[in-house]
Amino acid sequence: MSSEDTARATVEAAWPAGSLLSRVRRRWFGPTQPWWGVVFTLPALVLLVGFKFWPMGYAAWLSLTNATLTEPSRRFIAFHNYARLAHDTTFVGALETTARYVGATIAVSMVLGLGLAVLLNQKIPARGLFRTLIFLPAVVPIIVVPILWQFLFNPYGLVNDALKVLGVHPVNWLLSPQGAVEALVVATAWRLTPLCMVIYLAGLQSIPGELYEAAAIDGAGAPRRFRSITLPMLKPTLLVVLVFAITLTVQNFVLALVMTGGGPDNASTTLSLFVYQTGFLGFQMGYASAAALVMLLIIVAFTMVSLRAFRTEE
Amino acid sequence: MLKSFLVRVAVLVALALPASLLAGGGIAANSAPSGFPTDKITLTMFGSDEAPGFHIEEGLIAEWQKTHPNVTVEAAQTPLGPGFQKLSTQLPTGGGPTLFAVFEPWIEGFIPYMAPAIPTAFGKESMRQIYDLYLPHALEAQSRGGAIYCLPISAPSWSLLVNKPLFTGAGLRIPEDIPRTWAQVAALQKKLTKYDSSGKLVRRGFGVRYTAGPQWYSMLFVASVESQGARVLDRDGSPLLTSQAAVNAMQIFKDTAVAPTITKDVQTSPYQDFADGLDVMSYGGANAVSFAIRLNPDLKGNVYVSQLPSISGQPGGSPKYSFDFCVNKRGSATEQFAAWSLIDYMTSRGVVRFVNTGSLTPRKVVFEAPDVQSTPFIEVFKTELTYARPLPQTKYWGQLQGAIQNGVQKVVFKDVPIPQALQEAQQEYLQAIGK
């Protein structure tokens, strides 16, 4: 009897043969999973359902109702909230702002994070110290970030002082439609870049050094080695960073809430801030849930596109 | 025979039921105890978020418990923002603490979950007698259908704060040159605004707090509209944001705006520009003076307080809002009674809060206390509180404030013509409430 046969025999002894439970088990958990394995997963499963899937399902249900926090009763209104979203200029504006904000933030963070990771993957003096210092913004409490940048982006703040030194005209950052989104991008990228860098570093360290040595012997220069070895080998890491950055940036609303309040004139109202304002300032939980679900669908869509784009042979 | 018996029973029941209700003082009063409950009671409470305010409440609760030893109070220091979110989810689902602090605009939204005041818990016989404990009009926002649902622990209205050395240093006299109208404020801007040799703004006559939260200008807009006898919402809740009164109110922001982006005011420190001496004149409640002095001790004795300017120059151009204590209607009758008794005690000792934080409780007894009477400009604050306009009671205050906020920002930061900005604000409000 082979070891595979032994395993099958053990498992089949543990599950009542031919029962419905056995068939479900085989389909969901594979042929070699004994029944008590399911028992061990139950606590985690209960937590996952109770705190993640049930609230998500409840939000989906709320999105089909006219639920507000001020009225105990609610009515089923089918897809009215979604139709209303399509005509809501504030929501459409928030979608556009989110696209600009997320796109720019991710581009800056991913490129800068990769550059820093490649740099700090070299054998340079005080490498550990630099890694720690550059990672510091990622551990600053989230509420400190917008307050800090609010002062830096003051018309007479350090950012404009630095621009003046460079001969660039000062920018009205937080109270102009264009400047507000740019300020949010800079502040978010400041926090996100180190996180991307750490993930990249882990990916870089898993690339075998022999590949670089062989390429160097074959006469490949640093740019060629980066293009032909680093980038292809980092593809799975790039995917992780991208999905991570999209999720974190789309969901983030603390920065917009504190730095600009979504203004001026809704210029920096992102999707997540719209959801917060509609639900918790406007009390319209049904409508806010619909907007939140649209946000979820956008994140899922981008994630799936990323998965397809970065799919590897493995 | 049987029919006759049933008729007799029905008559007896018909007579006994009203008699028992009358004896207990009616259905509503019947559920409330006539005297202070003697059984063991535990009150849960969301208290103030600021450290001095919460510690004052803890002290007052301890004082009250000495005479009510059967009551345990579990008070939690609850910042308003997170507190709002907790209440928003707990109250509609039948939870929440027995008593909780709210910001006045939340009252309309939470009213279905609040219990009305119980006069006997105040040692009073009627709701009218509770009203009489307060300054005129002080409980308008807290009342529905003649019943009081919340009581203010702090009720700011705004006055004009003037930095005396900077004001007189510009050759202006106090009180003769203190502005009474917004047109006078706009005229003084030219005299008081200064730039240094590099073109940097170093002084401004008056600054609206555009970066410290929308309430600082949305409420001013609403009060300015209402001070003209107009309203921002009609009785049905439809917006009236395109009226001439609204145009006049919006003109205030356009006329007084001097370098509005130059500011260090933030939500957590809204009086920063005044404390730094950037703004010669500012606005705020009685607590604003002590707040500014904490930021810059040199201001002590150097702040003059006057009526907040209005469009006409008459009192009433200031908004009035409050932070209130309310009682959860899910609490038992004895819990509600004890909770109102505690609120009565805490609000009657408003002088303790005033001395420590500068926040005024609009209860008459507070203004009779020597500590309050000896406070400079207390009559200004009292007059302001009496004439100030309460915020409109609407479930859609968040949306209304947001629409006004964007309207003002359009005028001040994007130079959009006032009628267009108001028209867009009106549309935005209607869209936000789904109409």
XYZ file of C-alpha atoms in Angstrom:
749
model
C 0.000 0.000 0.000
C 1.411 3.354 -1.002
C 1.549 6.252 1.419
C -1.212 7.960 -0.594
C -3.436 4.922 -0.171
C -2.665 4.872 3.557
C -3.661 8.539 3.891
C -6.880 7.966 1.953
C -7.734 4.985 4.109
C -7.129 6.987 7.297
C -9.294 9.866 6.136
C -12.087 7.628 4.906
C -12.071 5.938 8.286
C -12.451 9.328 9.935
C -15.451 10.407 7.778
C -18.633 8.425 7.435
C -18.310 6.910 3.956
C -20.767 8.090 1.348
C -22.501 10.549 3.666
C -23.494 14.058 2.579
C -20.949 15.446 5.019
C -18.253 13.373 3.397
C -19.119 14.655 -0.050
C -19.128 18.269 1.161
C -15.838 17.700 2.931
C -14.226 16.239 -0.187
C -15.390 19.138 -2.313
C -14.442 21.947 0.123
C -11.430 20.651 1.973
C -9.852 18.153 -0.374
C -9.540 14.393 -0.062
C -6.901 14.261 2.673
C -8.450 16.550 5.283
C -9.797 14.670 8.334
C -13.082 15.881 9.909
C -11.473 17.292 13.037
C -9.527 19.709 10.823
C -12.835 21.441 10.183
C -13.437 21.712 13.922
C -10.150 23.530 14.379
C -11.069 26.066 11.722
C -14.487 26.739 13.224
C -13.501 29.521 15.706
C -11.709 31.454 12.976
C -14.585 30.806 10.618
C -17.123 32.101 13.146
C -15.088 35.263 13.678
C -14.665 35.761 9.952
C -18.359 35.347 9.287
C -19.440 37.376 12.328
C -17.152 40.314 11.856
C -16.531 40.358 8.120
C -18.982 38.537 5.911
C -22.132 39.165 7.926
C -21.477 42.960 8.143
C -20.688 42.964 4.423
C -23.905 41.140 3.657
C -25.803 43.450 5.979
C -24.312 46.494 4.220
C -25.393 45.001 0.902
C -28.915 44.634 2.268
C -28.870 48.177 3.694
C -27.885 49.487 0.276
C -31.239 48.256 -1.025
C -33.186 50.114 1.662
C -33.811 53.723 2.648
C -32.205 53.112 6.071
C -31.276 56.203 8.042
C -30.037 56.498 11.594
C -32.866 58.834 12.449
C -35.748 56.528 11.508
C -36.048 53.171 13.259
C -38.076 51.761 10.332
C -36.667 51.143 6.868
C -38.155 50.292 3.510
C -36.899 48.144 0.648
C -36.249 50.413 -2.349
C -34.388 47.965 -4.626
C -31.678 49.720 -6.664
C -32.888 53.272 -6.090
C -29.748 54.190 -4.106
C -27.523 53.017 -6.957
C -29.544 54.967 -9.509
C -29.281 58.019 -7.255
C -25.509 57.592 -7.042
C -25.243 57.683 -10.827
C -26.869 61.132 -10.869
C -25.157 62.491 -7.752
C -22.597 65.029 -8.925
C -20.820 64.924 -5.551
C -20.409 61.155 -5.844
C -19.257 61.353 -9.461
C -16.823 64.116 -8.446
C -15.589 61.923 -5.590
C -14.991 59.086 -8.075
C -12.880 61.359 -10.264
C -10.968 62.704 -7.281
C -10.362 59.176 -6.002
C -9.038 58.086 -9.395
C -6.572 61.010 -9.454
C -5.610 60.596 -5.827
C -5.164 56.820 -5.911
C -3.444 56.788 -9.291
C -0.901 59.446 -8.368
C -0.289 58.079 -4.867
C 0.285 54.536 -6.086
C 2.556 55.652 -8.916
C 4.701 57.738 -6.576
C 4.788 55.169 -3.772
C 5.515 52.165 -5.983
C 8.263 53.815 -8.004
C 9.870 55.545 -5.045
C 9.489 52.465 -2.862
C 11.166 50.296 -5.484
C 13.997 52.783 -5.931
C 14.611 52.941 -2.192
C 14.412 49.148 -1.856
C 16.952 48.606 -4.644
C 19.216 51.222 -3.089
C 18.948 49.800 0.410
C 19.456 46.258 -0.876
C 23.019 47.205 -1.822
C 25.886 46.758 0.587
C 26.149 50.372 1.707
C 27.388 51.692 5.065
C 24.746 52.112 7.829
C 22.208 50.288 5.688
C 20.195 49.144 8.731
C 20.036 52.675 10.094
C 18.796 54.056 6.760
C 16.173 51.326 6.488
C 14.906 52.157 9.967
C 14.852 55.907 9.367
C 13.045 55.578 6.051
C 10.510 53.201 7.581
C 9.669 55.620 10.421
C 6.757 57.423 8.642
C 4.973 54.090 8.375
C 4.828 53.727 12.161
C 3.709 57.289 12.900
C 0.113 57.178 14.233
C -2.272 57.807 11.344
C -3.871 60.885 12.930
C -0.489 62.572 13.352
C 0.200 62.446 9.610
C -2.492 64.895 8.440
C -1.901 67.307 11.318
C 1.826 67.321 10.580
C 1.288 67.909 6.860
C -1.339 70.554 7.547
C 1.396 72.652 9.105
C 3.935 71.797 6.407
C 1.467 72.812 3.676
C 0.570 76.094 5.363
C 1.040 78.987 2.888
C 3.957 80.078 5.085
C 4.982 76.505 5.879
C 8.149 74.571 5.134
C 6.960 73.199 1.794
C 6.410 76.651 0.327
C 9.644 77.887 1.891
C 11.461 75.061 0.119
C 9.732 75.925 -3.168
C 10.770 79.546 -2.765
C 14.409 78.506 -2.335
C 14.101 76.573 -5.598
C 12.637 79.626 -7.289
C 9.178 78.095 -7.612
C 6.111 80.211 -6.847
C 4.427 79.199 -3.561
C 1.323 77.050 -3.896
C -1.946 77.459 -2.035
C -1.978 73.808 -1.070
C -4.943 73.034 1.116
C -7.428 75.649 -0.014
C -7.156 75.407 -3.789
C -8.864 72.663 -5.815
C -5.668 71.437 -7.495
C -3.319 71.906 -4.544
C -5.577 70.042 -2.111
C -5.415 66.739 -4.013
C -1.680 67.099 -4.631
C -1.124 67.719 -0.937
C -3.087 64.565 -0.116
C -1.000 62.585 -2.610
C 2.274 63.785 -1.053
C 1.131 63.106 2.508
C -0.209 59.646 1.668
C 2.845 58.704 -0.383
C 5.068 59.796 2.514
C 3.435 57.141 4.666
C 2.885 54.479 2.005
C 6.318 54.488 0.331
C 8.187 52.921 3.282
C 5.594 50.150 3.495
C 6.048 49.409 -0.214
C 9.807 49.543 0.279
C 9.765 46.868 2.973
C 7.732 44.482 0.820
C 10.027 45.117 -2.152
C 13.057 44.478 0.055
C 11.679 41.087 1.053
C 11.127 40.306 -2.641
C 14.595 41.472 -3.625
C 16.239 39.361 -0.974
C 14.571 36.252 -2.329
C 16.192 36.664 -5.771
C 19.198 34.300 -5.988
C 22.505 36.199 -6.167
C 23.822 33.683 -8.707
C 21.557 35.145 -11.351
C 23.192 38.548 -11.015
C 26.672 37.000 -10.941
C 25.979 35.021 -14.121
C 24.549 38.094 -15.840
C 27.561 40.172 -14.806
C 29.914 37.524 -16.230
C 27.919 37.683 -19.470
C 28.581 41.420 -19.541
C 25.123 42.715 -18.514
C 25.261 46.190 -16.964
C 23.240 47.325 -13.965
C 20.269 48.667 -16.004
C 20.092 45.440 -18.002
C 20.299 43.297 -14.854
C 17.499 45.353 -13.313
C 15.340 45.039 -16.437
C 16.015 41.366 -17.154
C 16.379 39.879 -13.681
C 15.057 42.145 -10.940
C 11.782 43.198 -12.526
C 10.692 39.757 -13.805
C 11.650 38.091 -10.527
C 9.816 40.790 -8.584
C 6.579 40.314 -10.492
C 4.743 38.501 -7.643
C 5.994 41.130 -5.189
C 4.849 43.928 -7.470
C 1.393 42.378 -7.468
C 1.314 42.244 -3.679
C 2.459 45.860 -3.428
C -0.069 47.021 -6.003
C -3.058 45.313 -4.396
C -1.927 46.447 -0.959
C -1.450 50.052 -2.123
C -4.793 50.204 -3.961
C -6.725 48.848 -0.984
C -4.991 51.101 1.510
C -5.298 54.258 -0.575
C -8.903 53.833 -1.682
C -9.995 53.137 1.889
C -7.969 55.921 3.475
C -10.082 58.886 4.492
C -8.418 60.220 7.620
C -5.994 62.374 5.674
C -8.668 64.015 3.550
C -10.950 64.408 6.564
C -8.373 66.187 8.705
C -6.239 68.001 6.118
C -8.912 69.432 3.845
C -12.275 68.184 5.094
C -12.917 67.269 1.465
C -12.739 70.906 0.384
C -12.476 73.405 -0.975
C -15.881 72.959 -2.566
C -15.585 69.126 -2.503
C -12.373 69.290 -4.566
C -10.659 66.714 -2.348
C -13.657 64.586 -1.372
C -12.608 61.012 -1.991
C -14.945 58.047 -2.217
C -14.232 56.881 1.325
C -14.792 60.391 2.691
C -18.053 60.589 0.751
C -19.170 57.322 2.370
C -18.247 58.611 5.830
C -19.935 61.972 5.340
C -23.090 60.433 3.893
C -23.384 57.765 6.572
C -22.138 59.371 9.742
C -22.753 63.072 9.156
C -25.786 62.748 6.913
C -27.250 59.688 8.721
C -28.184 58.064 5.348
C -26.898 54.563 5.987
C -28.639 52.941 3.026
C -27.220 55.433 0.569
C -23.771 55.314 2.194
C -23.825 51.507 2.043
C -24.542 51.667 -1.688
C -21.570 53.989 -2.161
C -19.404 51.703 0.004
C -20.383 48.718 -2.100
C -19.466 50.582 -5.275
C -16.118 51.312 -3.632
C -15.685 47.625 -2.819
C -16.493 46.659 -6.405
C -13.911 49.140 -7.678
C -11.239 47.679 -5.396
C -12.155 44.136 -6.449
C -12.116 45.111 -10.139
C -8.685 46.721 -9.858
C -7.374 43.745 -7.902
C -8.598 41.326 -10.568
C -7.073 43.408 -13.347
C -3.798 43.481 -11.389
C -3.909 39.714 -10.850
C -4.352 39.186 -14.583
C -1.668 41.700 -15.540
C 0.910 40.306 -13.143
C 0.029 36.642 -13.597
C 3.137 34.479 -13.620
C 3.626 31.007 -15.084
C 3.595 29.540 -11.598
C -78.076 37.364 33.496
C -74.690 36.813 31.945
C -75.098 39.933 29.831
C -75.911 42.006 32.892
C -72.829 40.663 34.693
C -70.562 41.498 31.770
C -71.945 45.028 31.562
C -71.248 45.528 35.279
C -67.686 44.277 34.897
C -67.128 46.553 31.917
C -68.424 49.571 33.830
C -66.200 48.763 36.805
C -63.142 48.445 34.562
C -64.058 51.667 32.785
C -64.247 53.489 36.120
C -61.215 51.868 37.714
C -58.793 52.469 34.841
C -59.039 56.266 34.652
C -59.062 56.439 38.454
C -55.818 54.518 38.686
C -54.265 56.656 35.916
C -55.327 59.863 37.628
C -53.922 58.672 40.935
C -50.580 58.065 39.262
C -50.636 61.301 37.302
C -51.388 59.880 33.857
C -49.802 57.249 31.685
C -46.459 58.980 31.179
C -46.066 60.078 34.773
C -47.201 56.693 36.027
C -44.051 55.109 34.650
C -41.828 57.515 36.582
C -41.379 57.181 40.334
C -42.798 60.051 42.386
C -39.763 60.200 44.680
C -36.121 59.290 44.245
C -35.846 55.511 43.750
C -34.382 53.571 46.634
C -33.381 50.396 44.819
C -29.852 49.846 43.495
C -29.315 51.638 40.181
C -26.389 51.681 37.773
C -26.166 54.546 35.314
C -23.855 54.307 32.330
C -22.701 57.574 30.850
C -20.788 59.023 27.896
C -19.251 62.175 29.351
C -17.249 65.093 28.040
C -14.209 64.569 25.892
C -11.998 67.323 27.240
C -9.853 66.564 30.239
C -10.967 69.475 32.488
C -14.628 68.968 31.548
C -14.591 65.268 32.310
C -12.781 65.678 35.621
C -15.310 68.318 36.623
C -18.098 65.873 35.810
C -16.394 63.166 37.858
C -16.244 65.556 40.807
C -19.880 66.569 40.439
C -20.984 62.940 40.135
C -19.113 62.114 43.347
C -20.831 65.046 45.119
C -24.244 63.920 43.873
C -23.633 60.312 44.877
C -23.109 61.356 48.501
C -26.832 62.065 48.669
C -27.742 59.159 46.377
C -25.601 56.266 47.618
C -27.799 53.642 45.944
C -26.701 54.847 42.507
C -23.512 53.770 40.759
C -22.410 55.917 37.833
C -20.113 54.379 35.244
C -18.889 57.426 33.355
C -16.672 57.064 30.303
C -14.727 59.967 28.853
C -15.983 60.002 25.282
C -14.609 62.256 22.561
C -17.517 63.740 20.616
C -16.559 62.254 17.232
C -16.214 58.614 18.305
C -19.067 59.160 20.765
C -21.291 60.203 17.885
C -20.402 57.091 15.939
C -21.060 54.851 18.927
C -24.397 56.504 19.639
C -25.322 56.340 15.940
C -24.995 52.594 15.979
C -26.023 51.827 19.562
C -29.173 53.916 19.980
C -31.077 52.666 16.892
C -30.354 49.087 17.928
C -31.661 49.551 21.447
C -28.315 50.006 23.197
C -26.286 52.968 24.352
C -25.549 54.439 27.769
C -28.245 55.689 30.142
C -27.150 59.281 29.705
C -24.903 60.791 27.101
C -23.474 64.059 25.868
C -24.453 65.283 22.400
C -23.659 68.211 20.166
C -26.855 70.172 19.559
C -27.272 69.377 15.829
C -27.456 65.671 16.701
C -30.576 66.105 18.821
C -33.012 65.984 15.890
C -31.465 62.728 14.679
C -31.396 61.068 18.097
C -34.728 62.343 19.379
C -36.556 59.033 18.741
C -34.228 57.411 21.273
C -34.379 60.051 23.994
C -36.543 60.224 27.093
C -38.201 63.529 28.071
C -37.232 65.256 31.294
C -39.085 64.173 34.443
C -40.052 67.296 36.422
C -40.172 65.448 39.745
C -36.532 64.468 39.289
C -35.802 68.219 39.420
C -38.047 68.672 42.438
C -40.500 70.459 40.140
C -44.122 69.888 39.325
C -44.173 70.711 35.642
C -41.999 71.047 32.567
C -42.690 74.807 32.632
C -40.848 75.065 35.943
C -37.762 73.481 34.388
C -37.872 76.058 31.567
C -37.955 78.774 34.221
C -34.587 77.613 35.537
C -32.960 78.714 32.269
C -32.319 81.933 30.366
C -35.076 82.875 27.887
C -35.021 80.780 24.691
C -32.150 78.691 26.085
C -33.969 75.376 25.612
C -35.578 75.908 22.195
C -33.333 73.438 20.415
C -33.725 70.882 23.194
C -37.535 70.896 23.219
C -40.155 69.063 21.188
C -43.873 69.524 21.712
C -43.412 71.300 25.020
C -41.168 68.611 26.488
C -37.458 68.971 27.222
C -35.287 66.160 25.892
C -31.783 67.426 26.670
C -30.210 70.017 28.922
C -27.194 72.094 27.940
C -24.048 71.810 30.003
C -22.266 74.301 27.799
C -23.974 76.718 25.428
C -21.589 78.873 23.466
C -22.733 81.806 21.443
C -20.168 84.007 19.813
C -18.924 87.449 20.658
C -16.288 89.672 19.085
C -12.867 89.318 20.694
C -10.491 92.238 20.263
C -6.768 92.285 20.962
C -6.639 95.620 22.809
C -2.943 96.536 22.299
C -3.044 95.776 18.580
C -6.371 97.548 18.098
C -5.372 100.724 19.907
C -1.871 100.483 18.436
C -3.460 101.105 15.044
C -4.870 104.399 16.323
C -8.334 103.004 17.034
C -10.294 103.679 20.211
C -12.106 101.260 22.503
C -15.100 101.145 22.665
C -15.820 103.939 20.145
C -14.292 102.211 17.127
C -15.337 98.656 17.949
C -17.362 97.501 14.918
C -21.052 96.716 15.340
C -21.762 95.742 11.738
C -19.970 93.488 9.274
C -19.590 96.449 6.928
C -17.597 98.197 9.666
C -15.424 95.083 10.089
C -14.706 95.085 6.342
C -13.802 98.772 6.504
C -11.419 98.157 9.421
C -9.622 95.395 7.527
C -7.792 97.979 5.412
C -6.649 99.881 8.483
C -5.495 96.845 10.448
C -3.967 94.595 7.767
C -0.183 94.731 7.457
C 2.384 92.991 5.258
C 6.145 92.907 5.887
C 8.772 94.021 3.378
C 8.789 90.585 1.704
C 5.034 90.711 1.162
C 4.254 88.324 3.990
C 1.008 88.943 5.884
C 1.824 89.802 9.490
C -1.483 91.241 10.665
C -5.084 91.124 9.656
C -8.101 92.876 11.119
C -10.425 89.930 11.242
C -10.211 86.339 10.073
C -12.928 83.750 9.529
C -11.723 80.262 10.490
C -11.860 78.476 7.180
C -9.495 75.684 8.224
C -10.822 74.887 11.688
C -14.044 73.187 10.652
C -17.090 74.191 8.600
C -19.125 75.111 11.672
C -17.163 78.331 12.092
C -18.646 79.823 8.969
C -21.744 77.722 8.293
C -23.245 78.688 11.645
C -22.308 82.328 11.120
C -24.071 82.229 7.763
C -27.230 80.701 9.273
C -27.329 83.186 12.158
C -26.781 86.102 9.769
C -29.686 84.966 7.596
C -31.951 84.524 10.599
C -30.936 87.845 12.145
C -32.667 89.432 9.132
C -35.933 87.698 9.989
C -35.453 85.090 7.264
C -34.783 81.367 7.501
C -32.488 78.873 5.801
C -35.132 76.132 5.805
C -38.873 76.525 5.526
C -41.306 74.666 7.774
C -41.233 71.650 5.468
C -37.455 71.557 5.547
C -36.981 72.849 2.009
C -33.919 75.074 1.600
C -34.234 78.829 1.259
C -30.619 79.467 0.372
C -31.210 81.785 -2.570
C -33.082 84.506 -0.662
C -31.885 88.117 -0.466
C -31.096 87.502 3.199
C -28.800 84.653 2.144
C -27.107 86.919 -0.392
C -26.546 89.523 2.343
C -25.142 86.865 4.667
C -22.791 85.545 2.005
C -21.593 89.096 1.340
C -20.070 89.093 4.856
C -17.547 86.451 3.839
C -16.690 88.124 0.555
C -16.229 91.571 2.095
C -14.178 90.512 5.111
C -11.875 88.041 3.331
C -8.256 89.161 3.562
C -5.698 86.505 2.619
C -8.037 83.791 3.931
C -5.591 80.994 3.172
C -2.988 82.440 5.541
C -3.863 80.765 8.803
C -2.665 78.391 11.463
C -6.143 77.760 12.804
C -6.887 74.039 12.939
C -9.761 72.075 14.428
C -7.865 71.328 17.608
C -6.659 74.912 18.003
C -9.207 77.214 16.394
C -8.027 80.419 18.108
C -4.398 80.075 17.045
C -4.312 83.116 14.723
C -5.878 85.344 17.378
C -3.483 84.043 20.029
C -0.520 84.564 17.702
C -1.543 88.169 17.042
C -2.142 87.546 13.345
C -5.837 88.425 13.738
C -6.545 91.604 15.707
C -10.209 90.642 16.011
C -11.731 87.202 16.244
C -14.893 85.523 17.449
C -15.893 82.820 19.866
C -17.736 81.953 23.048
C -16.902 82.739 26.644
C -14.456 79.843 26.656
C -12.579 81.301 23.657
C -10.944 83.956 25.811
C -9.513 81.438 28.269
C -8.500 79.169 25.366
C -6.598 82.011 23.663
C -4.950 83.017 26.940
C -3.768 79.427 27.447
C -2.102 79.663 24.021
C -0.648 83.112 24.695
C -0.591 84.211 28.345
C 0.271 87.777 27.264
C -3.361 88.148 26.204
C -4.518 88.068 29.829
C -6.225 91.380 30.515
C -5.623 92.438 26.930
C -8.788 91.078 25.316
C -11.858 93.268 24.912
C -15.149 91.487 24.313
C -18.046 93.019 22.448
C -21.261 92.000 20.730
C -20.618 89.966 17.592
C -21.187 92.239 14.581
C -24.380 91.689 12.653
C -25.709 92.975 9.349
C -27.924 95.577 11.036
C -25.757 96.318 14.059
C -28.434 94.965 16.416
C -27.849 91.990 18.756
C -28.761 88.567 17.371
C -26.162 88.031 14.679
C -24.561 85.221 16.634
C -25.417 81.547 16.394
C -26.196 79.639 19.543
C -25.416 75.975 19.947
C -24.846 73.702 22.845
C -23.378 70.534 24.229
C -26.123 68.725 26.073
C -26.856 65.803 28.313
C -29.717 63.542 27.236
C -31.275 60.380 28.635
C -31.739 57.101 26.793
C -35.407 56.126 26.620
C -34.409 52.447 26.811
C -33.470 52.970 30.457
C -35.946 51.820 33.088
C -38.204 54.373 34.772
C -35.982 54.460 37.854
C -32.824 54.812 35.748
C -34.363 57.684 33.798
C -35.412 59.376 37.030
C -31.930 59.036 38.526
C -30.302 60.195 35.286
C -32.389 63.378 35.146
C -31.680 64.021 38.790
C -27.945 63.776 38.076
C -28.238 66.059 35.035
C -30.172 68.554 37.138
C -27.387 68.545 39.707
C -24.571 68.885 37.163
C -26.230 71.726 35.263
C -27.143 73.568 38.443
C -23.430 73.552 39.333
C -22.494 75.146 36.015
C -20.394 77.686 37.864
C -17.776 74.976 38.540
C -17.484 74.339 34.817
C -17.335 78.059 34.040
C -14.569 78.748 36.544
C -12.473 75.882 35.199
C -13.163 75.995 31.471
C -14.909 79.280 30.688
C -17.909 77.370 29.295
C -21.270 78.849 30.202
C -24.316 76.825 31.217
C -27.380 78.942 30.353
C -29.027 78.295 33.714
C -30.038 81.396 35.647
C -28.439 80.269 38.888
C -25.042 80.189 37.169
C -25.226 83.912 36.389
C -26.100 84.661 40.014
C -22.869 83.123 41.309
C -20.295 85.705 42.480
C -17.530 84.002 40.466
C -19.527 84.488 37.295
C -20.816 87.970 38.095
C -17.270 89.204 38.670
C -16.101 87.896 35.294
C -15.274 90.681 32.845
C -17.749 91.023 29.970
C -20.151 88.495 31.477
C -23.079 90.745 30.550
C -21.941 90.666 26.904
C -21.965 86.865 26.920
C -25.329 86.787 28.686
C -26.913 89.209 26.201
C -25.413 87.277 23.319
C -26.866 84.014 24.679
C -30.259 85.625 25.068
C -30.481 87.020 21.528
C -28.408 84.443 19.624
C -30.128 82.242 17.047
C -30.392 78.495 17.680
C -29.386 76.224 14.826
C -32.214 75.001 12.604
C -33.606 71.741 13.899
C -33.230 69.332 11.032
C -32.185 65.749 10.551
C -30.112 67.030 7.667
C -27.851 69.459 9.512
C -24.760 67.627 8.185
C -25.932 68.073 4.600
C -27.017 71.678 5.161
C -23.703 72.565 6.756
C -21.831 70.853 3.905
C -23.788 72.762 1.252
C -23.246 76.102 3.004
C -19.575 75.254 3.521
C -19.081 74.652 -0.193
C -21.059 77.774 -1.071
C -18.882 79.971 1.132
C -15.709 78.315 -0.172
C -16.825 78.951 -3.760
C -17.241 82.658 -3.003
C -14.097 83.099 -0.936
C -11.622 80.786 -2.646
C -12.916 80.511 -6.209
C -14.447 83.963 -6.593
C -17.741 82.488 -7.809
C -20.534 85.128 -7.927
C -22.688 84.962 -4.800
C -26.045 84.177 -6.505
C -24.440 81.307 -8.431
C -22.750 79.916 -5.317
C -26.041 80.029 -3.404
C -27.942 78.414 -6.255
C -25.381 75.605 -6.344
C -25.515 75.244 -2.553
C -29.298 74.904 -2.756
C -28.974 72.205 -5.434
C -26.248 70.420 -3.522
C -28.379 70.310 -0.395
C -31.372 68.927 -2.272
C -29.175 66.338 -3.947
C -27.573 65.353 -0.644
C -30.924 64.697 1.014
C -32.165 62.798 -2.038
C -34.798 65.277 -3.275
